[in-house]
Amino acid sequence: MIGVIFGPPGSGKGTQAALLHDRFNLVHLSTGEILRHEVARGSELGREVGRIMQAGQLVPDDLVDRVVQEHLRQVEGDVLLDGFPRTVEQAKALDEMLADADRHVDFVIALEAPEKLLVERLLHRAQVEGRADDTRQAIEERMHEYRTRTAAVLDHYRSTGVPVFEVDAEGSVDAVFERVRASVSQATARPL
Ligand code: ADP
């Protein structure tokens, strides 16, 4: 089973994905985390993408597609994709990769919250975690990328008949998780 957790920066994808991993035993595959790891270890890929990420821009599709393909190849069980696909081209590339293995995206959880709240959360996280792309300027760029390139990914899934569950991402982590959990249970017909 392949699920996608989708949403703008600051909507809590990573947090909810970690909780889903614990509850549903899904392998959590976060492209943001994988790329940050590559930057931290100074690999060739990391050196290529570091500055792009710091500016809040999207890494080129072909690089991210390759990363995902390599990781997907290594997992046999259920997967939760976090931060991918982020463009319609990536969504189409993912469809092809999965079709080759006789798989497909089973559901999408789309977290939703007003932009003002998202920016507040990211600025707060900047003080706690100090992520390189949590500066005011990079946050603005990430929001822009989301609106202009990423939001359309949902239309791709809707038009190809993949169930999309819109979830209100306002409120406490636990309150949001209760909504997310209910949607995943419905999507997978697993009453956990
Ligand atoms: P957030 O959703 O808070 O922006 P992520 O950790 O998902 O955080 O992503 C951080 C950065 O990593 C993005 O701004 C982008 O530069 C890069 N990135 C992650 N996933 C992708 C992707 N699928 N396509 C292009 N760039 C990506």
mmCIF file of C-alpha atoms and ligand atoms in Angstrom:
data_model
loop_
_atom_site.group_PDB
_atom_site.id
_atom_site.type_symbol
_atom_site.label_atom_id
_atom_site.label_comp_id
_atom_site.label_asym_id
_atom_site.label_seq_id
_atom_site.Cartn_x
_atom_site.Cartn_y
_atom_site.Cartn_z
ATOM 1 C CA MET A 1 0.000 0.000 0.000
ATOM 2 C CA ILE A 2 1.261 3.453 -0.911
ATOM 3 C CA GLY A 3 -0.030 6.545 0.882
ATOM 4 C CA VAL A 4 0.936 10.165 0.383
ATOM 5 C CA ILE A 5 0.868 12.769 3.123
ATOM 6 C CA PHE A 6 0.475 16.087 1.411
ATOM 7 C CA GLY A 7 0.277 19.716 2.491
ATOM 8 C CA PRO A 8 1.971 23.103 2.533
ATOM 9 C CA PRO A 9 5.149 23.799 4.531
ATOM 10 C CA GLY A 10 4.320 23.944 8.227
ATOM 11 C CA SER A 11 1.174 21.838 7.932
ATOM 12 C CA GLY A 12 2.755 19.085 10.054
ATOM 13 C CA LYS A 13 3.387 16.390 7.436
ATOM 14 C CA GLY A 14 6.535 15.102 9.116
ATOM 15 C CA THR A 15 4.974 15.042 12.596
ATOM 16 C CA GLN A 16 1.843 13.224 11.460
ATOM 17 C CA ALA A 17 3.857 10.844 9.277
ATOM 18 C CA ALA A 18 5.956 9.790 12.283
ATOM 19 C CA LEU A 19 2.783 9.070 14.275
ATOM 20 C CA LEU A 20 1.282 7.128 11.368
ATOM 21 C CA HIS A 21 4.474 5.104 11.144
ATOM 22 C CA ASP A 22 4.030 4.035 14.770
ATOM 23 C CA ARG A 23 0.333 3.267 14.440
ATOM 24 C CA PHE A 24 0.081 1.652 11.017
ATOM 25 C CA ASN A 25 3.600 0.315 10.570
ATOM 26 C CA LEU A 26 4.140 2.238 7.342
ATOM 27 C CA VAL A 27 7.658 2.991 6.134
ATOM 28 C CA HIS A 28 8.006 6.780 6.306
ATOM 29 C CA LEU A 29 9.820 8.138 3.263
ATOM 30 C CA SER A 30 10.467 11.889 3.560
ATOM 31 C CA THR A 31 12.292 13.476 0.636
ATOM 32 C CA GLY A 32 13.039 16.588 2.736
ATOM 33 C CA GLU A 33 14.725 14.440 5.403
ATOM 34 C CA ILE A 34 16.634 12.368 2.874
ATOM 35 C CA LEU A 35 17.885 15.494 1.101
ATOM 36 C CA ARG A 36 18.849 17.215 4.383
ATOM 37 C CA HIS A 37 20.803 14.088 5.295
ATOM 38 C CA GLU A 38 22.649 14.255 1.966
ATOM 39 C CA VAL A 39 23.467 17.931 2.573
ATOM 40 C CA ALA A 40 24.716 17.156 6.103
ATOM 41 C CA ARG A 41 27.022 14.393 4.920
ATOM 42 C CA GLY A 42 28.320 16.502 2.026
ATOM 43 C CA SER A 43 27.601 13.952 -0.705
ATOM 44 C CA GLU A 44 27.649 14.948 -4.367
ATOM 45 C CA LEU A 45 23.850 15.147 -4.339
ATOM 46 C CA GLY A 46 23.933 17.155 -1.109
ATOM 47 C CA ARG A 47 26.348 19.676 -2.593
ATOM 48 C CA GLU A 48 24.110 19.993 -5.621
ATOM 49 C CA VAL A 49 20.903 20.668 -3.686
ATOM 50 C CA GLY A 50 22.070 22.498 -0.528
ATOM 51 C CA ARG A 51 21.795 26.020 -1.844
ATOM 52 C CA ILE A 52 18.477 25.359 -3.598
ATOM 53 C CA MET A 53 16.938 24.049 -0.379
ATOM 54 C CA GLN A 54 18.309 26.877 1.723
ATOM 55 C CA ALA A 55 16.615 29.346 -0.636
ATOM 56 C CA GLY A 56 13.315 27.498 -0.239
ATOM 57 C CA GLN A 57 13.146 26.438 -3.879
ATOM 58 C CA LEU A 58 12.242 23.031 -5.235
ATOM 59 C CA VAL A 59 15.036 20.647 -6.139
ATOM 60 C CA PRO A 60 14.893 19.591 -9.846
ATOM 61 C CA ASP A 61 12.410 16.785 -10.526
ATOM 62 C CA ASP A 62 14.919 14.347 -12.021
ATOM 63 C CA LEU A 63 17.114 14.415 -8.892
ATOM 64 C CA VAL A 64 14.201 13.851 -6.510
ATOM 65 C CA ASP A 65 12.600 11.206 -8.740
ATOM 66 C CA ARG A 66 15.860 9.262 -8.678
ATOM 67 C CA VAL A 67 16.123 9.459 -4.889
ATOM 68 C CA VAL A 68 12.572 8.193 -4.465
ATOM 69 C CA GLN A 69 12.998 5.400 -6.971
ATOM 70 C CA GLU A 70 16.117 4.157 -5.165
ATOM 71 C CA HIS A 71 14.382 4.190 -1.782
ATOM 72 C CA LEU A 72 11.166 2.630 -3.039
ATOM 73 C CA ARG A 73 13.123 -0.220 -4.525
ATOM 74 C CA GLN A 74 14.383 -1.088 -1.038
ATOM 75 C CA VAL A 75 10.972 -1.381 0.646
ATOM 76 C CA GLU A 76 8.491 -4.135 0.137
ATOM 77 C CA GLY A 77 5.854 -3.222 2.696
ATOM 78 C CA ASP A 78 3.499 -0.281 3.036
ATOM 79 C CA VAL A 79 4.952 3.157 2.360
ATOM 80 C CA LEU A 80 3.969 6.670 3.365
ATOM 81 C CA LEU A 81 5.469 9.333 1.105
ATOM 82 C CA ASP A 82 6.053 12.715 2.754
ATOM 83 C CA GLY A 83 7.094 15.722 0.649
ATOM 84 C CA PHE A 84 6.804 13.832 -2.624
ATOM 85 C CA PRO A 85 5.342 14.293 -5.184
ATOM 86 C CA ARG A 86 5.597 18.073 -5.131
ATOM 87 C CA THR A 87 4.998 18.771 -8.825
ATOM 88 C CA VAL A 88 2.593 17.228 -11.338
ATOM 89 C CA GLU A 89 5.651 15.924 -13.222
ATOM 90 C CA GLN A 90 6.836 14.132 -10.070
ATOM 91 C CA ALA A 91 3.349 12.679 -9.598
ATOM 92 C CA LYS A 92 3.422 11.299 -13.129
ATOM 93 C CA ALA A 93 6.943 9.936 -12.643
ATOM 94 C CA LEU A 94 5.774 8.232 -9.444
ATOM 95 C CA ASP A 95 2.792 6.675 -11.244
ATOM 96 C CA GLU A 96 5.189 5.190 -13.788
ATOM 97 C CA MET A 97 7.653 3.900 -11.193
ATOM 98 C CA LEU A 98 4.850 2.229 -9.276
ATOM 99 C CA ALA A 99 3.165 0.820 -12.369
ATOM 100 C CA ASP A 100 6.439 -0.918 -13.231
ATOM 101 C CA ALA A 101 6.150 -2.765 -9.917
ATOM 102 C CA ASP A 102 2.402 -3.327 -10.291
ATOM 103 C CA ARG A 103 1.650 -0.801 -7.562
ATOM 104 C CA HIS A 104 -0.209 2.512 -7.347
ATOM 105 C CA VAL A 105 -0.955 5.355 -4.939
ATOM 106 C CA ASP A 106 -3.813 4.135 -2.725
ATOM 107 C CA PHE A 107 -4.710 7.365 -0.917
ATOM 108 C CA VAL A 108 -3.654 10.956 -0.270
ATOM 109 C CA ILE A 109 -4.029 12.744 3.058
ATOM 110 C CA ALA A 110 -4.073 16.482 2.332
ATOM 111 C CA LEU A 111 -3.394 18.643 5.397
ATOM 112 C CA GLU A 112 -4.948 22.105 5.245
ATOM 113 C CA ALA A 113 -4.396 25.241 7.308
ATOM 114 C CA PRO A 114 -4.447 28.997 6.700
ATOM 115 C CA GLU A 115 -1.144 30.431 5.498
ATOM 116 C CA LYS A 116 -0.883 32.814 8.457
ATOM 117 C CA LEU A 117 -0.830 29.870 10.878
ATOM 118 C CA LEU A 118 1.679 27.965 8.725
ATOM 119 C CA VAL A 119 4.118 30.897 8.713
ATOM 120 C CA GLU A 120 3.745 31.318 12.497
ATOM 121 C CA ARG A 121 4.529 27.643 13.041
ATOM 122 C CA LEU A 122 7.590 27.767 10.783
ATOM 123 C CA LEU A 123 8.957 30.903 12.456
ATOM 124 C CA HIS A 124 8.468 29.241 15.827
ATOM 125 C CA ARG A 125 10.256 26.105 14.613
ATOM 126 C CA ALA A 126 13.111 28.311 13.400
ATOM 127 C CA GLN A 127 13.796 29.259 17.021
ATOM 128 C CA VAL A 128 13.599 25.672 18.264
ATOM 129 C CA GLU A 129 15.284 23.662 15.492
ATOM 130 C CA GLY A 130 17.190 26.211 13.429
ATOM 131 C CA ARG A 131 16.484 24.583 10.064
ATOM 132 C CA ALA A 132 18.378 26.383 7.298
ATOM 133 C CA ASP A 133 15.216 27.063 5.283
ATOM 134 C CA ASP A 134 13.121 28.445 8.141
ATOM 135 C CA THR A 135 14.168 32.056 7.493
ATOM 136 C CA ARG A 136 11.411 34.536 6.641
ATOM 137 C CA GLN A 137 12.604 34.839 3.039
ATOM 138 C CA ALA A 138 12.920 31.089 2.444
ATOM 139 C CA ILE A 139 9.513 30.500 4.038
ATOM 140 C CA GLU A 140 7.964 32.975 1.603
ATOM 141 C CA GLU A 141 9.630 31.193 -1.300
ATOM 142 C CA ARG A 142 8.446 27.769 -0.072
ATOM 143 C CA MET A 143 4.867 29.061 0.175
ATOM 144 C CA HIS A 144 5.163 30.463 -3.334
ATOM 145 C CA GLU A 145 6.455 27.130 -4.678
ATOM 146 C CA TYR A 146 3.593 25.364 -2.923
ATOM 147 C CA ARG A 147 0.920 27.634 -4.393
ATOM 148 C CA THR A 148 2.300 27.767 -7.925
ATOM 149 C CA ARG A 149 3.638 24.218 -8.403
ATOM 150 C CA THR A 150 2.643 21.816 -5.654
ATOM 151 C CA ALA A 151 -1.050 22.511 -5.031
ATOM 152 C CA ALA A 152 -1.914 21.183 -8.520
ATOM 153 C CA VAL A 153 -0.720 17.702 -7.512
ATOM 154 C CA LEU A 154 -4.063 17.211 -5.750
ATOM 155 C CA ASP A 155 -5.925 17.767 -9.030
ATOM 156 C CA HIS A 156 -3.742 15.102 -10.605
ATOM 157 C CA TYR A 157 -4.850 12.587 -7.992
ATOM 158 C CA ARG A 158 -8.494 13.639 -8.071
ATOM 159 C CA SER A 159 -8.581 13.333 -11.856
ATOM 160 C CA THR A 160 -6.968 9.898 -11.792
ATOM 161 C CA GLY A 161 -9.435 8.591 -9.201
ATOM 162 C CA VAL A 162 -7.117 8.311 -6.193
ATOM 163 C CA PRO A 163 -9.012 8.990 -2.932
ATOM 164 C CA VAL A 164 -7.984 12.360 -1.486
ATOM 165 C CA PHE A 165 -8.834 13.002 2.189
ATOM 166 C CA GLU A 166 -8.758 16.654 3.167
ATOM 167 C CA VAL A 167 -7.848 17.037 6.809
ATOM 168 C CA ASP A 168 -8.017 20.186 8.911
ATOM 169 C CA ALA A 169 -4.460 20.661 10.223
ATOM 170 C CA GLU A 170 -5.358 23.323 12.791
ATOM 171 C CA GLY A 171 -5.252 22.393 16.458
ATOM 172 C CA SER A 172 -2.996 20.217 18.617
ATOM 173 C CA VAL A 173 -0.827 17.429 17.214
ATOM 174 C CA ASP A 174 -3.109 14.886 18.900
ATOM 175 C CA ALA A 175 -6.307 16.459 17.583
ATOM 176 C CA VAL A 176 -4.942 16.522 14.024
ATOM 177 C CA PHE A 177 -3.684 12.951 14.384
ATOM 178 C CA GLU A 178 -7.145 11.770 15.380
ATOM 179 C CA ARG A 179 -8.500 13.169 12.082
ATOM 180 C CA VAL A 180 -5.582 11.773 10.074
ATOM 181 C CA ARG A 181 -5.899 8.355 11.700
ATOM 182 C CA ALA A 182 -9.619 8.220 10.925
ATOM 183 C CA SER A 183 -8.936 9.023 7.259
ATOM 184 C CA VAL A 184 -6.187 6.419 6.944
ATOM 185 C CA SER A 185 -8.408 3.801 8.595
ATOM 186 C CA GLN A 186 -11.115 4.615 6.085
ATOM 187 C CA ALA A 187 -8.679 4.592 3.163
ATOM 188 C CA THR A 188 -7.118 1.282 4.108
ATOM 189 C CA ALA A 189 -10.198 -0.311 5.672
ATOM 190 C CA ARG A 190 -8.056 -0.982 8.743
ATOM 191 C CA PRO A 191 -9.870 0.102 11.901
ATOM 192 C CA LEU A 192 -6.763 0.939 13.938
HETATM 193 P P1 ADP B 1 8.527 21.655 4.125
HETATM 194 O O1 ADP B 1 7.320 20.911 3.656
HETATM 195 O O2 ADP B 1 8.388 22.199 5.501
HETATM 196 O O3 ADP B 1 8.973 22.739 3.157
HETATM 197 P P2 ADP B 1 10.380 19.376 3.542
HETATM 198 O O4 ADP B 1 11.296 18.808 4.562
HETATM 199 O O5 ADP B 1 9.323 18.502 2.987
HETATM 200 O O6 ADP B 1 9.770 20.665 4.271
HETATM 201 O O7 ADP B 1 11.226 19.949 2.294
HETATM 202 C C1 ADP B 1 12.312 20.824 2.493
HETATM 203 C C2 ADP B 1 12.943 21.205 1.149
HETATM 204 O O8 ADP B 1 13.485 20.031 0.512
HETATM 205 C C3 ADP B 1 12.027 21.811 0.098
HETATM 206 O O9 ADP B 1 11.823 23.197 0.275
HETATM 207 C C4 ADP B 1 12.810 21.498 -1.196
HETATM 208 O O10 ADP B 1 13.906 22.378 -1.356
HETATM 209 C C5 ADP B 1 13.373 20.112 -0.910
HETATM 210 N N1 ADP B 1 12.441 19.060 -1.351
HETATM 211 C C6 ADP B 1 11.870 18.103 -0.574
HETATM 212 N N2 ADP B 1 11.073 17.302 -1.293
HETATM 213 C C7 ADP B 1 11.119 17.756 -2.567
HETATM 214 C C8 ADP B 1 10.502 17.373 -3.778
HETATM 215 N N3 ADP B 1 9.646 16.338 -3.836
HETATM 216 N N4 ADP B 1 10.770 18.082 -4.914
HETATM 217 C C9 ADP B 1 11.616 19.118 -4.876
HETATM 218 N N5 ADP B 1 12.226 19.547 -3.770
HETATM 219 C C10 ADP B 1 11.996 18.877 -2.615
#
